[in-house]
Amino acid sequence: EDQVTQSPEALRLQEGESSSLNCSYTVSGLRGLFWYRQDPGKGPEFLFTLYSAGEEKEKERLKATLTKKESFLHITAPKPEDSATYLCAVFRGNTGKLIFGQGTTLQVKP
Amino acid sequence: GAGVSQSPSNKVTEKGKDVELRCDPISGHTALYWYRQRLGQGLEFLIYFQGNSAPDKSGLPSDRFSAERTGESVSTLTIQRTQQEDSAVYLCASSSGSVANEQFFGPGTRLTVL
């Protein structure tokens, strides 16, 4: 059965303290992996798509990487405005159906 | 340009009543998706539309749930005889062209069944 697991469930950082969020998956025929950010009371906001192992993408303080079994979202020198829930999702097949992990809630304190 | 919009933003209903949730996708997006997010949980896929056909309905939890889409525009998710376990945020997303393209989400409809 397809499964996506994110860790940790919650992460508290001081401003400037770099860290990584993990997304491990068991999916047959993976076609791609998405990272989203979700703020309270809002819909998920797209961050990155990764398609193949070894691929990396960066946006401001965020960098996403992908291996055959997991993806990491690295946050460098985070700021309080980076506080949010970060969601990982994988897709396969031909329908674009996304299988989401439970998310990691990040809190960055000034 | 305008993003995905959903209405109503909040809906409170009594157990046993029917509800309709509406989604307006980004103009020109051929693919449309419905997801459900229960409190403190990840998103669960419900249904996928390509144009006005639904090739994947595998996530609909029961026959009380149905959805339709008019052309490549508005979609409506209907829940009949609502139950308390239907309480959740219902999110709609749309994307263009290939299924590999990113999905853009609306703000969701928060459904509370009393």
Tab-separated table of C-alpha atoms in Angstrom:
chain	number	residue	atom	x	y	z
A	1	GLU	CA	0.000	0.000	0.000
A	2	ASP	CA	1.260	3.487	-0.860
A	3	GLN	CA	2.398	5.346	2.212
A	4	VAL	CA	3.969	8.711	3.020
A	5	THR	CA	5.425	9.423	6.465
A	6	GLN	CA	6.725	12.782	7.607
A	7	SER	CA	8.976	13.425	10.592
A	8	PRO	CA	9.121	15.018	12.993
A	9	GLU	CA	5.435	15.814	13.593
A	10	ALA	CA	6.427	19.115	15.173
A	11	LEU	CA	9.641	21.109	15.216
A	12	ARG	CA	10.525	24.198	17.218
A	13	LEU	CA	13.556	26.216	16.143
A	14	GLN	CA	15.163	29.443	17.172
A	15	GLU	CA	15.488	32.026	14.449
A	16	GLY	CA	18.643	31.251	12.477
A	17	GLU	CA	18.809	27.608	13.604
A	18	SER	CA	18.959	25.460	10.459
A	19	SER	CA	17.291	22.040	10.301
A	20	SER	CA	15.716	19.447	7.993
A	21	LEU	CA	12.267	17.915	7.616
A	22	ASN	CA	11.956	14.347	6.381
A	23	CYS	CA	9.416	12.710	4.066
A	24	SER	CA	9.811	8.968	3.541
A	25	TYR	CA	7.610	7.089	1.099
A	26	THR	CA	6.758	3.639	-0.180
A	27	VAL	CA	5.103	4.075	-3.557
A	28	SER	CA	5.347	1.837	-6.574
A	29	GLY	CA	5.945	3.690	-9.799
A	30	LEU	CA	6.587	7.098	-8.276
A	31	ARG	CA	6.225	9.875	-10.825
A	32	GLY	CA	6.969	12.800	-8.588
A	33	LEU	CA	6.943	14.376	-5.156
A	34	PHE	CA	5.500	17.733	-4.102
A	35	TRP	CA	6.246	19.952	-1.132
A	36	TYR	CA	3.573	22.374	0.066
A	37	ARG	CA	3.369	24.927	2.849
A	38	GLN	CA	0.087	25.370	4.733
A	39	ASP	CA	-0.712	28.271	7.027
A	40	PRO	CA	-3.549	27.951	9.568
A	41	GLY	CA	-6.976	28.321	7.974
A	42	LYS	CA	-5.593	28.368	4.433
A	43	GLY	CA	-5.136	25.929	1.586
A	44	PRO	CA	-1.713	24.445	0.837
A	45	GLU	CA	0.699	26.654	-1.112
A	46	PHE	CA	2.941	24.981	-3.675
A	47	LEU	CA	6.684	25.011	-3.016
A	48	PHE	CA	8.490	22.382	-5.120
A	49	THR	CA	8.086	19.405	-7.413
A	50	LEU	CA	10.843	16.772	-7.621
A	51	TYR	CA	10.741	14.076	-10.281
A	52	SER	CA	13.847	11.916	-9.962
A	53	ALA	CA	16.370	10.767	-7.383
A	54	GLY	CA	19.249	13.186	-7.047
A	55	GLU	CA	17.176	16.195	-8.005
A	56	GLU	CA	17.407	19.329	-5.855
A	57	LYS	CA	15.440	22.574	-5.904
A	58	GLU	CA	15.891	25.786	-3.947
A	59	LYS	CA	13.728	28.746	-3.069
A	60	GLU	CA	14.953	31.411	-0.667
A	61	ARG	CA	15.804	29.616	2.603
A	62	LEU	CA	14.360	26.270	1.483
A	63	LYS	CA	16.026	23.441	-0.399
A	64	ALA	CA	14.315	20.184	-1.312
A	65	THR	CA	16.154	16.991	-2.197
A	66	LEU	CA	14.972	13.564	-3.342
A	67	THR	CA	16.325	10.027	-3.063
A	68	LYS	CA	14.677	6.744	-4.026
A	69	LYS	CA	13.109	6.392	-0.589
A	70	GLU	CA	12.806	9.865	0.914
A	71	SER	CA	12.864	13.588	0.471
A	72	PHE	CA	14.286	16.267	2.710
A	73	LEU	CA	13.266	19.869	3.075
A	74	HIS	CA	16.240	21.789	4.392
A	75	ILE	CA	15.578	25.130	6.053
A	76	THR	CA	18.603	27.399	6.339
A	77	ALA	CA	18.609	30.231	8.891
A	78	PRO	CA	14.828	30.192	9.326
A	79	LYS	CA	12.810	33.269	10.216
A	80	PRO	CA	9.564	33.459	12.221
A	81	GLU	CA	7.601	33.885	8.967
A	82	ASP	CA	8.690	30.378	7.967
A	83	SER	CA	6.431	29.028	10.720
A	84	ALA	CA	3.796	26.818	9.052
A	85	THR	CA	2.894	23.201	8.411
A	86	TYR	CA	4.941	21.646	5.625
A	87	LEU	CA	3.251	18.903	3.638
A	88	CYS	CA	4.839	16.298	1.423
A	89	ALA	CA	2.831	14.460	-1.250
A	90	VAL	CA	3.663	11.840	-3.854
A	91	PHE	CA	1.900	10.948	-7.058
A	92	ARG	CA	1.940	8.045	-9.466
A	93	GLY	CA	-0.231	6.782	-12.230
A	94	ASN	CA	-2.137	8.908	-14.649
A	95	THR	CA	-4.602	10.827	-12.533
A	96	GLY	CA	-2.432	13.190	-10.525
A	97	LYS	CA	-3.960	11.865	-7.321
A	98	LEU	CA	-1.702	13.054	-4.519
A	99	ILE	CA	-0.965	10.929	-1.454
A	100	PHE	CA	-0.133	13.257	1.423
A	101	GLY	CA	1.863	12.776	4.572
A	102	GLN	CA	0.568	14.062	7.899
A	103	GLY	CA	2.770	17.148	7.775
A	104	THR	CA	5.428	18.719	9.959
A	105	THR	CA	4.415	21.782	11.956
A	106	LEU	CA	7.339	24.161	12.199
A	107	GLN	CA	7.532	26.962	14.733
A	108	VAL	CA	10.392	29.442	14.497
A	109	LYS	CA	10.862	31.664	17.526
A	110	PRO	CA	12.549	35.075	17.305
B	1	GLY	CA	-4.773	36.331	-11.867
B	2	ALA	CA	-7.500	34.859	-9.679
B	3	GLY	CA	-6.747	31.690	-7.808
B	4	VAL	CA	-8.994	28.790	-6.920
B	5	SER	CA	-12.056	29.935	-5.006
B	6	GLN	CA	-14.419	27.898	-2.859
B	7	SER	CA	-17.770	28.628	-1.284
B	8	PRO	CA	-19.033	28.747	1.314
B	9	SER	CA	-15.955	29.264	3.480
B	10	ASN	CA	-17.806	27.799	6.460
B	11	LYS	CA	-20.857	25.572	6.644
B	12	VAL	CA	-22.609	24.351	9.752
B	13	THR	CA	-25.325	21.788	9.239
B	14	GLU	CA	-27.369	19.305	11.198
B	15	LYS	CA	-26.816	15.592	10.974
B	16	GLY	CA	-28.888	14.098	8.175
B	17	LYS	CA	-29.035	17.227	6.015
B	18	ASP	CA	-27.545	17.463	2.509
B	19	VAL	CA	-24.807	19.992	1.696
B	20	GLU	CA	-23.281	21.323	-1.513
B	21	LEU	CA	-19.767	22.703	-1.699
B	22	ARG	CA	-18.613	24.726	-4.680
B	23	CYS	CA	-15.223	25.104	-6.345
B	24	ASP	CA	-14.212	27.588	-9.051
B	25	PRO	CA	-10.864	26.525	-10.531
B	26	ILE	CA	-8.261	28.734	-12.134
B	27	SER	CA	-9.430	29.664	-15.616
B	28	GLY	CA	-8.016	27.305	-18.230
B	29	HIS	CA	-7.139	24.527	-15.792
B	30	THR	CA	-8.461	21.267	-17.155
B	31	ALA	CA	-7.841	19.129	-14.074
B	32	LEU	CA	-9.723	19.566	-10.820
B	33	TYR	CA	-9.342	17.667	-7.530
B	34	TRP	CA	-11.236	17.411	-4.270
B	35	TYR	CA	-9.498	16.538	-0.998
B	36	ARG	CA	-10.655	16.263	2.602
B	37	GLN	CA	-8.596	17.329	5.598
B	38	ARG	CA	-9.731	16.207	9.027
B	39	LEU	CA	-8.506	18.114	12.051
B	40	GLY	CA	-4.799	17.503	12.624
B	41	GLN	CA	-4.511	15.098	9.711
B	42	GLY	CA	-3.135	15.076	6.209
B	43	LEU	CA	-5.167	15.557	3.069
B	44	GLU	CA	-7.191	12.630	1.714
B	45	PHE	CA	-7.887	12.441	-2.014
B	46	LEU	CA	-11.573	12.236	-2.925
B	47	ILE	CA	-12.023	12.628	-6.690
B	48	TYR	CA	-10.277	13.853	-9.843
B	49	PHE	CA	-11.859	15.485	-12.883
B	50	GLN	CA	-10.324	15.905	-16.302
B	51	GLY	CA	-12.673	18.264	-18.068
B	52	ASN	CA	-16.139	17.173	-16.986
B	53	SER	CA	-15.350	13.477	-16.701
B	54	ALA	CA	-14.142	11.811	-13.512
B	55	PRO	CA	-11.575	9.117	-14.299
B	56	ASP	CA	-10.724	8.592	-10.632
B	57	LYS	CA	-13.421	8.511	-7.954
B	58	SER	CA	-11.522	6.080	-5.776
B	59	GLY	CA	-11.356	8.366	-2.742
B	60	LEU	CA	-15.077	8.996	-2.268
B	61	PRO	CA	-15.732	7.455	1.167
B	62	SER	CA	-19.307	6.320	0.562
B	63	ASP	CA	-22.217	6.617	-1.840
B	64	ARG	CA	-23.400	9.638	0.154
B	65	PHE	CA	-20.630	11.588	-1.568
B	66	SER	CA	-20.903	12.681	-5.192
B	67	ALA	CA	-19.365	15.365	-7.372
B	68	GLU	CA	-19.930	16.879	-10.754
B	69	ARG	CA	-18.209	19.401	-12.956
B	70	THR	CA	-19.551	21.640	-15.671
B	71	GLY	CA	-17.182	21.598	-18.630
B	72	GLU	CA	-13.791	22.832	-17.501
B	73	SER	CA	-15.310	25.128	-14.935
B	74	VAL	CA	-17.197	24.947	-11.677
B	75	SER	CA	-17.387	21.754	-9.644
B	76	THR	CA	-19.836	20.856	-6.890
B	77	LEU	CA	-19.233	18.282	-4.164
B	78	THR	CA	-22.465	17.026	-2.619
B	79	ILE	CA	-22.719	15.165	0.656
B	80	GLN	CA	-26.098	13.591	1.356
B	81	ARG	CA	-27.431	12.700	4.806
B	82	THR	CA	-24.404	14.214	6.519
B	83	GLN	CA	-22.848	12.472	9.500
B	84	GLN	CA	-20.663	13.904	12.247
B	85	GLU	CA	-17.615	12.118	10.820
B	86	ASP	CA	-18.023	14.212	7.663
B	87	SER	CA	-16.856	17.268	9.621
B	88	ALA	CA	-13.627	18.411	7.979
B	89	VAL	CA	-12.140	21.011	5.669
B	90	TYR	CA	-12.882	20.216	2.042
B	91	LEU	CA	-10.197	21.497	-0.304
B	92	CYS	CA	-10.339	21.895	-4.054
B	93	ALA	CA	-7.310	22.127	-6.327
B	94	SER	CA	-6.793	22.650	-10.039
B	95	SER	CA	-3.913	22.143	-12.423
B	96	SER	CA	-3.207	22.609	-16.099
B	97	GLY	CA	-2.303	20.000	-18.679
B	98	SER	CA	-0.122	17.175	-17.474
B	99	VAL	CA	-0.902	15.362	-14.244
B	100	ALA	CA	2.695	16.093	-13.264
B	101	ASN	CA	1.935	19.793	-12.967
B	102	GLU	CA	1.556	21.401	-9.595
B	103	GLN	CA	-1.909	21.591	-8.078
B	104	PHE	CA	-3.096	24.980	-6.857
B	105	PHE	CA	-5.389	24.838	-3.853
B	106	GLY	CA	-8.321	26.936	-2.793
B	107	PRO	CA	-8.852	28.131	0.796
B	108	GLY	CA	-11.230	25.284	1.590
B	109	THR	CA	-14.721	24.943	3.022
B	110	ARG	CA	-14.901	24.105	6.718
B	111	LEU	CA	-17.862	21.777	7.244
B	112	THR	CA	-19.219	21.183	10.730
B	113	VAL	CA	-21.955	18.594	11.217
B	114	LEU	CA	-23.753	18.936	14.534
